[in-house]
Short mmCIF file of C-alpha atoms and ligand atoms in Angstrom, two decimals:
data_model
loop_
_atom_site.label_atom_id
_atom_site.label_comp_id
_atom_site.label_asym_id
_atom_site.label_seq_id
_atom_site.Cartn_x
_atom_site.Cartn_y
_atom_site.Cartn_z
CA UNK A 1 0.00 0.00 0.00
CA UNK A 2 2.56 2.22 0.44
CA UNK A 3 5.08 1.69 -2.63
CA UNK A 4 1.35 1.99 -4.64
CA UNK A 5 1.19 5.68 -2.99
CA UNK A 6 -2.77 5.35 -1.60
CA UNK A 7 -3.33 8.72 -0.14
CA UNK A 8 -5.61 7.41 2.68
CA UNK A 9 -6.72 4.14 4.24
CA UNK A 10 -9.78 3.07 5.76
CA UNK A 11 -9.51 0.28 8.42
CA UNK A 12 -12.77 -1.59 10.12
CA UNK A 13 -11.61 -3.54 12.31
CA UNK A 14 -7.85 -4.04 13.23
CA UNK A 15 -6.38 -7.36 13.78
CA UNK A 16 -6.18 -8.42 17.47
CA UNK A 17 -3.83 -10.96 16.15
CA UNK A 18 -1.15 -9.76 19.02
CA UNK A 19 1.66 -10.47 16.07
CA UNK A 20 0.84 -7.90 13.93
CA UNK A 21 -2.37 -5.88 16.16
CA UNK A 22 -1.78 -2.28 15.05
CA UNK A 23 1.84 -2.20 13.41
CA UNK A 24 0.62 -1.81 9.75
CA UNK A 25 -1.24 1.21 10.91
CA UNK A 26 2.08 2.79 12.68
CA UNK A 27 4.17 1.62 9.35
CA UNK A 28 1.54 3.49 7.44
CA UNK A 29 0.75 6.65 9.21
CA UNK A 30 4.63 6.97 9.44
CA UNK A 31 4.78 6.79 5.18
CA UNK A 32 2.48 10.17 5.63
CA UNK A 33 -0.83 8.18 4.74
CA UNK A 34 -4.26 9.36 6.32
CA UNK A 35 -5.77 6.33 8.44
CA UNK A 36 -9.14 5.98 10.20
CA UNK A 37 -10.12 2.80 11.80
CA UNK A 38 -13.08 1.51 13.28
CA UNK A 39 -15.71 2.44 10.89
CA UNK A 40 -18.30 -0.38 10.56
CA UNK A 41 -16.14 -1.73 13.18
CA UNK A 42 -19.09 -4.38 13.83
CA UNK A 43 -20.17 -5.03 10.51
CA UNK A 44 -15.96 -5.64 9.28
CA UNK A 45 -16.08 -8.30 12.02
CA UNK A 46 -19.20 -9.73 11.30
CA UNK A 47 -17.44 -10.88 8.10
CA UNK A 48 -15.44 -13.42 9.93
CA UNK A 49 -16.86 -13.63 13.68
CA UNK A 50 -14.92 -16.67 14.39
CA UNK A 51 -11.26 -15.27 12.90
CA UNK A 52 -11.81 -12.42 15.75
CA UNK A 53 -13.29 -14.82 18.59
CA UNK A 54 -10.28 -16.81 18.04
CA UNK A 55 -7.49 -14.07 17.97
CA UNK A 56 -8.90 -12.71 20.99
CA UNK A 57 -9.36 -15.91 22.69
CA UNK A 58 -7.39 -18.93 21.29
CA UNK A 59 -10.91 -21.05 21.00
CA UNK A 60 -12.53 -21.82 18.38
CA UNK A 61 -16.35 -20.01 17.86
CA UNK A 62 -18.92 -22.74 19.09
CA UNK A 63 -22.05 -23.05 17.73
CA UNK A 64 -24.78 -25.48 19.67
CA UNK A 65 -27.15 -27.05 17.08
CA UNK A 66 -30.11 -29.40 18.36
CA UNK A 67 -33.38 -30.29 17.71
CA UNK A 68 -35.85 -30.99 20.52
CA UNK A 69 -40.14 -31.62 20.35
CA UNK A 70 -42.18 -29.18 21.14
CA UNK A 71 -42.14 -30.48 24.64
CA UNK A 72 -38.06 -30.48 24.84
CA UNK A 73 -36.85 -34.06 24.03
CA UNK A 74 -33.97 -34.50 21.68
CA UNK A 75 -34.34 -37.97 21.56
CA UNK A 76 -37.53 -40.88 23.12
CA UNK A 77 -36.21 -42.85 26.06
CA UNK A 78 -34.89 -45.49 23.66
CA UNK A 79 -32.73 -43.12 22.71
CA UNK A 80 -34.14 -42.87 18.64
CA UNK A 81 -34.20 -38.85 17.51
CA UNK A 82 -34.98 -39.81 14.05
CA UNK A 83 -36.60 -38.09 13.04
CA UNK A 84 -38.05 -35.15 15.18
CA UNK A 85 -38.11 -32.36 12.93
CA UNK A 86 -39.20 -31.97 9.50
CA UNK A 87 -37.43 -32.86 5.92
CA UNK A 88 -37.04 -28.81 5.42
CA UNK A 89 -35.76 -28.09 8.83
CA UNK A 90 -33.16 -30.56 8.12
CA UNK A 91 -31.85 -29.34 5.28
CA UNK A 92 -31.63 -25.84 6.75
CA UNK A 93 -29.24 -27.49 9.40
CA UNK A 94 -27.23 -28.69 6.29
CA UNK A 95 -26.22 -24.92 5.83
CA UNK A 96 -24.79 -24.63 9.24
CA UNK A 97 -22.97 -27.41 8.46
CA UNK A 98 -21.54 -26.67 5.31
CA UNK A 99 -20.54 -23.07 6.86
CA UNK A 100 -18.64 -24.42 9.57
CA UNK A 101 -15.07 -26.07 9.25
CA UNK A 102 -16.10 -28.62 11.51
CA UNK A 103 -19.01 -31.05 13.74
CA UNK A 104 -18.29 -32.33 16.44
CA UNK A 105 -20.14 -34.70 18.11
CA UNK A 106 -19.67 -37.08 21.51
CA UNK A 107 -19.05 -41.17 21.01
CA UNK A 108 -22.64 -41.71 22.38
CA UNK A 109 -24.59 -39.79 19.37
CA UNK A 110 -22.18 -41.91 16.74
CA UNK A 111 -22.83 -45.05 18.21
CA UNK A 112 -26.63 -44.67 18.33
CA UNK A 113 -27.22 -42.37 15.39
CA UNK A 114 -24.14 -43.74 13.33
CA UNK A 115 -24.15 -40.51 11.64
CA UNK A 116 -22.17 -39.72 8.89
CA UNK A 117 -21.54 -35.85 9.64
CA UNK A 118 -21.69 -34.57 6.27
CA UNK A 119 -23.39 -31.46 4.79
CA UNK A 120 -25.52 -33.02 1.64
CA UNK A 121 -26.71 -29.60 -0.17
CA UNK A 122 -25.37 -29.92 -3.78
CA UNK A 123 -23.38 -26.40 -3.54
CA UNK A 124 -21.22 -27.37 -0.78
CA UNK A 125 -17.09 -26.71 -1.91
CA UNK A 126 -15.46 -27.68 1.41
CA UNK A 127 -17.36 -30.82 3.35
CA UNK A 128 -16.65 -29.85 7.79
CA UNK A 129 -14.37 -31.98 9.35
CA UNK A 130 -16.29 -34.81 11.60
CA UNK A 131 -15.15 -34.80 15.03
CA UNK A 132 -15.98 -37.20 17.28
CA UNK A 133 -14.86 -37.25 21.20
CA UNK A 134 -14.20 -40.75 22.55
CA UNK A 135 -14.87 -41.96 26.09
CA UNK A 136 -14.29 -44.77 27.80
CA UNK A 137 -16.35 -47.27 25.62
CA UNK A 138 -15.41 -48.06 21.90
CA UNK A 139 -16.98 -47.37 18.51
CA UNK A 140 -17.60 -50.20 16.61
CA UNK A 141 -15.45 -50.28 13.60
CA UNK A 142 -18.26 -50.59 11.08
CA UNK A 143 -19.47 -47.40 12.16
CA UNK A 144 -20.26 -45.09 9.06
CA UNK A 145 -17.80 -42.24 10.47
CA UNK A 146 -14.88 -43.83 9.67
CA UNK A 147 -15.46 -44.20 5.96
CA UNK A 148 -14.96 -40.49 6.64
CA UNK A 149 -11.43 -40.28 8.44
CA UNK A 150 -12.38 -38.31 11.57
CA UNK A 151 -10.51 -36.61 14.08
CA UNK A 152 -11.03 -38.53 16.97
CA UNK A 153 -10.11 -36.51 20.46
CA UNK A 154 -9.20 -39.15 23.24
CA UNK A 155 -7.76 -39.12 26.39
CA UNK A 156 -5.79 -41.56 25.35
CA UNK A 157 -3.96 -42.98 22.35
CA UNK A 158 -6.37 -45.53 20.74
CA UNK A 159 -6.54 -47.72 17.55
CA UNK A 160 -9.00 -46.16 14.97
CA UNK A 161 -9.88 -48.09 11.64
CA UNK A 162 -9.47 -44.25 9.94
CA UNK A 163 -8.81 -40.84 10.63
CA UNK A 164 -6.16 -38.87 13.34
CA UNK A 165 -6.19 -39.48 16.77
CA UNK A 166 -6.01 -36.43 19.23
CA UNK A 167 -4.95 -36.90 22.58
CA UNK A 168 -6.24 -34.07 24.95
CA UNK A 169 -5.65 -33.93 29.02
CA UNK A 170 -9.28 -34.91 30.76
CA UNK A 171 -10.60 -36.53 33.41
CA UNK A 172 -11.58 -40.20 34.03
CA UNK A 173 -10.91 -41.05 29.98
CA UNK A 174 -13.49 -38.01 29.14
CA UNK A 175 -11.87 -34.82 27.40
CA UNK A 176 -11.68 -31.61 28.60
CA UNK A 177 -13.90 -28.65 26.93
CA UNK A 178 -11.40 -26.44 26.84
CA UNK A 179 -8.16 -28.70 25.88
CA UNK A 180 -10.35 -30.23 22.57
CA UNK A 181 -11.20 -26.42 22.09
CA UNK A 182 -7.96 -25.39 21.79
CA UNK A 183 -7.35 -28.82 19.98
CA UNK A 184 -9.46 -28.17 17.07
CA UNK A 185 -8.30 -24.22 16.84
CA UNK A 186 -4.72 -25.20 16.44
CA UNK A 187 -5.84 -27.09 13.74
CA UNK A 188 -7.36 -24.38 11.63
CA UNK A 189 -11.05 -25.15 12.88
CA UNK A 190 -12.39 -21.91 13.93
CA UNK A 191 -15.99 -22.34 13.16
CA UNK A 192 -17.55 -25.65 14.99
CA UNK A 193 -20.62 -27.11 15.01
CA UNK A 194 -21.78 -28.74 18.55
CA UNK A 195 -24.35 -31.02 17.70
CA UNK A 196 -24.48 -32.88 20.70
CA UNK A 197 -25.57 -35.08 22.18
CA UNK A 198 -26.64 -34.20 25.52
CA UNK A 199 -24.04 -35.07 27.35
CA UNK A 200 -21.31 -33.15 25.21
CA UNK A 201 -23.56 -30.58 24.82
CA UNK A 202 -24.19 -30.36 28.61
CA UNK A 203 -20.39 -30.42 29.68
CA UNK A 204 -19.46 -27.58 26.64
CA UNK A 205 -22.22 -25.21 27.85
CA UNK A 206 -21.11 -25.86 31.61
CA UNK A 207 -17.75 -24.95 30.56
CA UNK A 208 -19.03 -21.99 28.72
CA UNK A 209 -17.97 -22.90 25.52
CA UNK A 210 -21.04 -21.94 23.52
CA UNK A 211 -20.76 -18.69 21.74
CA UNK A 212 -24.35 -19.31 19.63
CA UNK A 213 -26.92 -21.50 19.60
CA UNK A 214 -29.63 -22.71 16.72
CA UNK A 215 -31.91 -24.64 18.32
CA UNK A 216 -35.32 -26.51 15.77
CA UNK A 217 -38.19 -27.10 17.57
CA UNK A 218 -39.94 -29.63 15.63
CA UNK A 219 -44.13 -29.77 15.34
CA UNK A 220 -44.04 -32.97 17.75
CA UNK A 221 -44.63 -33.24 20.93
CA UNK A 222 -43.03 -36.87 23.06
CA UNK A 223 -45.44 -36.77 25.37
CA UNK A 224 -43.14 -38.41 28.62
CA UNK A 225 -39.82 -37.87 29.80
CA UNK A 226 -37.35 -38.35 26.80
CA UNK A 227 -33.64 -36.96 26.58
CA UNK A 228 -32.99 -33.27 27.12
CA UNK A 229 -30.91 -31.06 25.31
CA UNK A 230 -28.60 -30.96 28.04
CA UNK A 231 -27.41 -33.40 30.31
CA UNK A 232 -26.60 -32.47 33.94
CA UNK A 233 -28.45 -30.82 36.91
CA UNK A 234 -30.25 -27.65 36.58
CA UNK A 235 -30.78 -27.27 40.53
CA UNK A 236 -31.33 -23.91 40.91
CA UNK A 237 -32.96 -21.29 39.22
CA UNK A 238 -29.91 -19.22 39.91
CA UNK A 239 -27.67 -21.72 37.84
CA UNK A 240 -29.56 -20.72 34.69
CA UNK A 241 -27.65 -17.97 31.94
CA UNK A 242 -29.51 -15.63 30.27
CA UNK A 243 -29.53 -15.76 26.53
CA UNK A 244 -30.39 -12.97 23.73
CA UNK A 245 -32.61 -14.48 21.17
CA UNK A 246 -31.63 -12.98 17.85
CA UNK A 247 -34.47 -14.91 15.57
CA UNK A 248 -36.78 -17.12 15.75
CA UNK A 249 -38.48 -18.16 12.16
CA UNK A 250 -40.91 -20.97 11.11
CA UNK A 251 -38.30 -23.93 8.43
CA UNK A 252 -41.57 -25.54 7.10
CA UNK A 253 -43.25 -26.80 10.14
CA UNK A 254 -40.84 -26.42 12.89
CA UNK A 255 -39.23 -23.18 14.14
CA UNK A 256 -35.60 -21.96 14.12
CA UNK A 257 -34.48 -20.34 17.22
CA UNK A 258 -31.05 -18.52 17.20
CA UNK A 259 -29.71 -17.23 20.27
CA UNK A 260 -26.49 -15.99 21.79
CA UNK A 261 -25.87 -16.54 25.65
CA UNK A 262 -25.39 -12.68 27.01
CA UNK A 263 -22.08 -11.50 27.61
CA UNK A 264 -20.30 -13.75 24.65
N1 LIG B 1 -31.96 -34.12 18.64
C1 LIG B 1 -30.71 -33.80 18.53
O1 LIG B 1 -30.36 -32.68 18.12
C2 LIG B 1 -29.66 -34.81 18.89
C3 LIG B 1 -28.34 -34.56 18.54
C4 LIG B 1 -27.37 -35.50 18.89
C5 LIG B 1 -27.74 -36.64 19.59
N2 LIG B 1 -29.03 -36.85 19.89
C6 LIG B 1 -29.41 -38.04 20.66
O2 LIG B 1 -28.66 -38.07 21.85
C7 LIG B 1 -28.47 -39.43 22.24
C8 LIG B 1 -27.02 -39.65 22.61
O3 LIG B 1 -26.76 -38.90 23.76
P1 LIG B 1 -25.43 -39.01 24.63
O4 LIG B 1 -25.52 -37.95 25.66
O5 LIG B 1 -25.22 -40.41 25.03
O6 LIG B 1 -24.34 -38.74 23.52
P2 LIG B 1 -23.08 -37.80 23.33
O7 LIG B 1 -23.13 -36.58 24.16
O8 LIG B 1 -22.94 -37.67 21.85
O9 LIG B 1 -21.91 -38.73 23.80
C9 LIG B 1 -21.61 -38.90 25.14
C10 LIG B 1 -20.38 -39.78 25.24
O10 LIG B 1 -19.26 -39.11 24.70
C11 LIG B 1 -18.11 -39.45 25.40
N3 LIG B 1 -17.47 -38.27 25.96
C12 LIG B 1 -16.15 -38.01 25.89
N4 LIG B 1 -15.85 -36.87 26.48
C13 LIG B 1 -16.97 -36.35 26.95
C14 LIG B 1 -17.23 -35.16 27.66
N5 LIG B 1 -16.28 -34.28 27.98
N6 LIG B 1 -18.51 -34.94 28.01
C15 LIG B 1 -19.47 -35.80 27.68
N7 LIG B 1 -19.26 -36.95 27.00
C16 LIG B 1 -18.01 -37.22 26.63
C17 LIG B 1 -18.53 -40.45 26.47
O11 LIG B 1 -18.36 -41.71 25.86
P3 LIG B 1 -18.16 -43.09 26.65
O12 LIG B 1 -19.55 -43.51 27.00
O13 LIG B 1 -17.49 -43.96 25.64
O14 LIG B 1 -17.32 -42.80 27.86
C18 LIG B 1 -20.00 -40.12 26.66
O15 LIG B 1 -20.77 -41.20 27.14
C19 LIG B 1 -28.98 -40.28 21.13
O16 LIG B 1 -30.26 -40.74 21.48
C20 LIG B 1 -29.08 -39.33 19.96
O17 LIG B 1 -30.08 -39.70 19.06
C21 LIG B 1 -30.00 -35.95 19.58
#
């Protein structure tokens, strides 16, 4: 910019990157060259939310998807989920996926759901990464996510018919939050999708991991006590976290609920 001889630069939103966080502006007022910054400071880092969260932060930008009846079941007691929202709302959550650079979901969703973790609209460049965090018990190796060489985040080494291994500190063979956080980051994943289950879900949002949520409510209602959304105790009303809901819409027959919990 400066060989080119630009008379005057406009900036958004600097870098917090702590390597380079303000230095091109010094280098270029010092050349003689007008520079604002922070104009559509919001909007310039509403571009890439997640590049920022990370820089500031070292963790990745967490997004909780799940979808829960009317009545706030993600799956029956027999542990089937499939399916509990509608064809449409489905394929809406294949846009999350195919915006985010990864999914990430606990060993108990893959060995009951066998999911595959892809995004199946036709436009999608770039499929997310699967990720998959391994307890105690095993995943059978003709589970569908291996044909997909997943990133498997253990406390431990382990055997895996496909994929990369990530060994994380946690406690009694169950990852920490925060270490597969920083995990994933390190690896270039800076947008993740959290889509459970409840008991991943549950420890991320205790750990205060979750930057945005999308939850579908689907046009069903269970009817009896089923799985919630997340697992864990809720015993006090004090223990609950205010969230801002920034829009709810009907996806065919279910709604769409987007929310951020307050002060992330
Ligand atoms: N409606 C929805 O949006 C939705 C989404 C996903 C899943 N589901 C439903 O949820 C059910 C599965 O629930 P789930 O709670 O068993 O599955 P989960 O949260 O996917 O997996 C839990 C398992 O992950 C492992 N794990 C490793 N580190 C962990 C950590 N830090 N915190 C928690 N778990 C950790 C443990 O495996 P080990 O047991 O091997 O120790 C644990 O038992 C299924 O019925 C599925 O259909 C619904």
């Amino acid at each position: 910019v400066i060989e080119a001889g630009v008379a005057s630069v406009v900036i958004g939103a600097i870098d917090p990157d702590p390597r380079v966080s303000g230095s091109g502006v010094s280098r270029l007022k010092e050349s003689g060259i007008e520079v604002e910054t922070g104009l559509l400071e919001e909007e310039a880092e509403a571009v890439d939310p997640a590049y920022f969260h990370h820089r500031r932060t070292g963790l990745p930008l967490v997004t909780l998807k799940m979808a829960m009846t009317l009545d706030g079941s993600v799956a029956a007691a027999d542990r089937s989920s499939q399916w509990i929202t509608s064809e449409e709302a489905r394929k809406d959550a294949h846009q999350l996926r195919a915006a985010s650079d990864a999914i990430l979901v606990g060993a108990g969703t893959v060995r009951t759901d066998d999911p595959l973790l892809t995004s199946r609209l036709d436009e999608v460049r770039t499929q997310p990464v699967p990720v998959v965090v391994a307890g105690r018990r095993s995943i059978r190796a003709e589970a569908r996510i291996w044909d997909r060489s997943p990133i498997v985040i253990s406390t431990r080494p382990l055997a895996v018919p496909s994929g990369e291994v990530v060994v994380v500190p946690g406690d009694d063979d169950q990852p920490e939050p925060e270490a597969t956080a920083i995990a994933l980051a390190e690896r270039g994943l800076l947008e993740v999708l959290l889509e459970g289950g409840p008991r991943l879900a549950g420890e991320w949002w205790g750990a205060g991991l979750v930057r945005r949520g999308v939850l579908y409510v689907g046009a069903k209602v269970g009817g009896g006590r089923g799985l919630p959304p997340l697992w864990g105790d809720f015993a006090t009303m004090a223990e609950s976290r205010p969230v801002n809901i920034t829009e709810v819409r009907m996806v065919g027959p279910d709604i769409r609920i987007d929310f951020d919990p307050e002060g992330t």
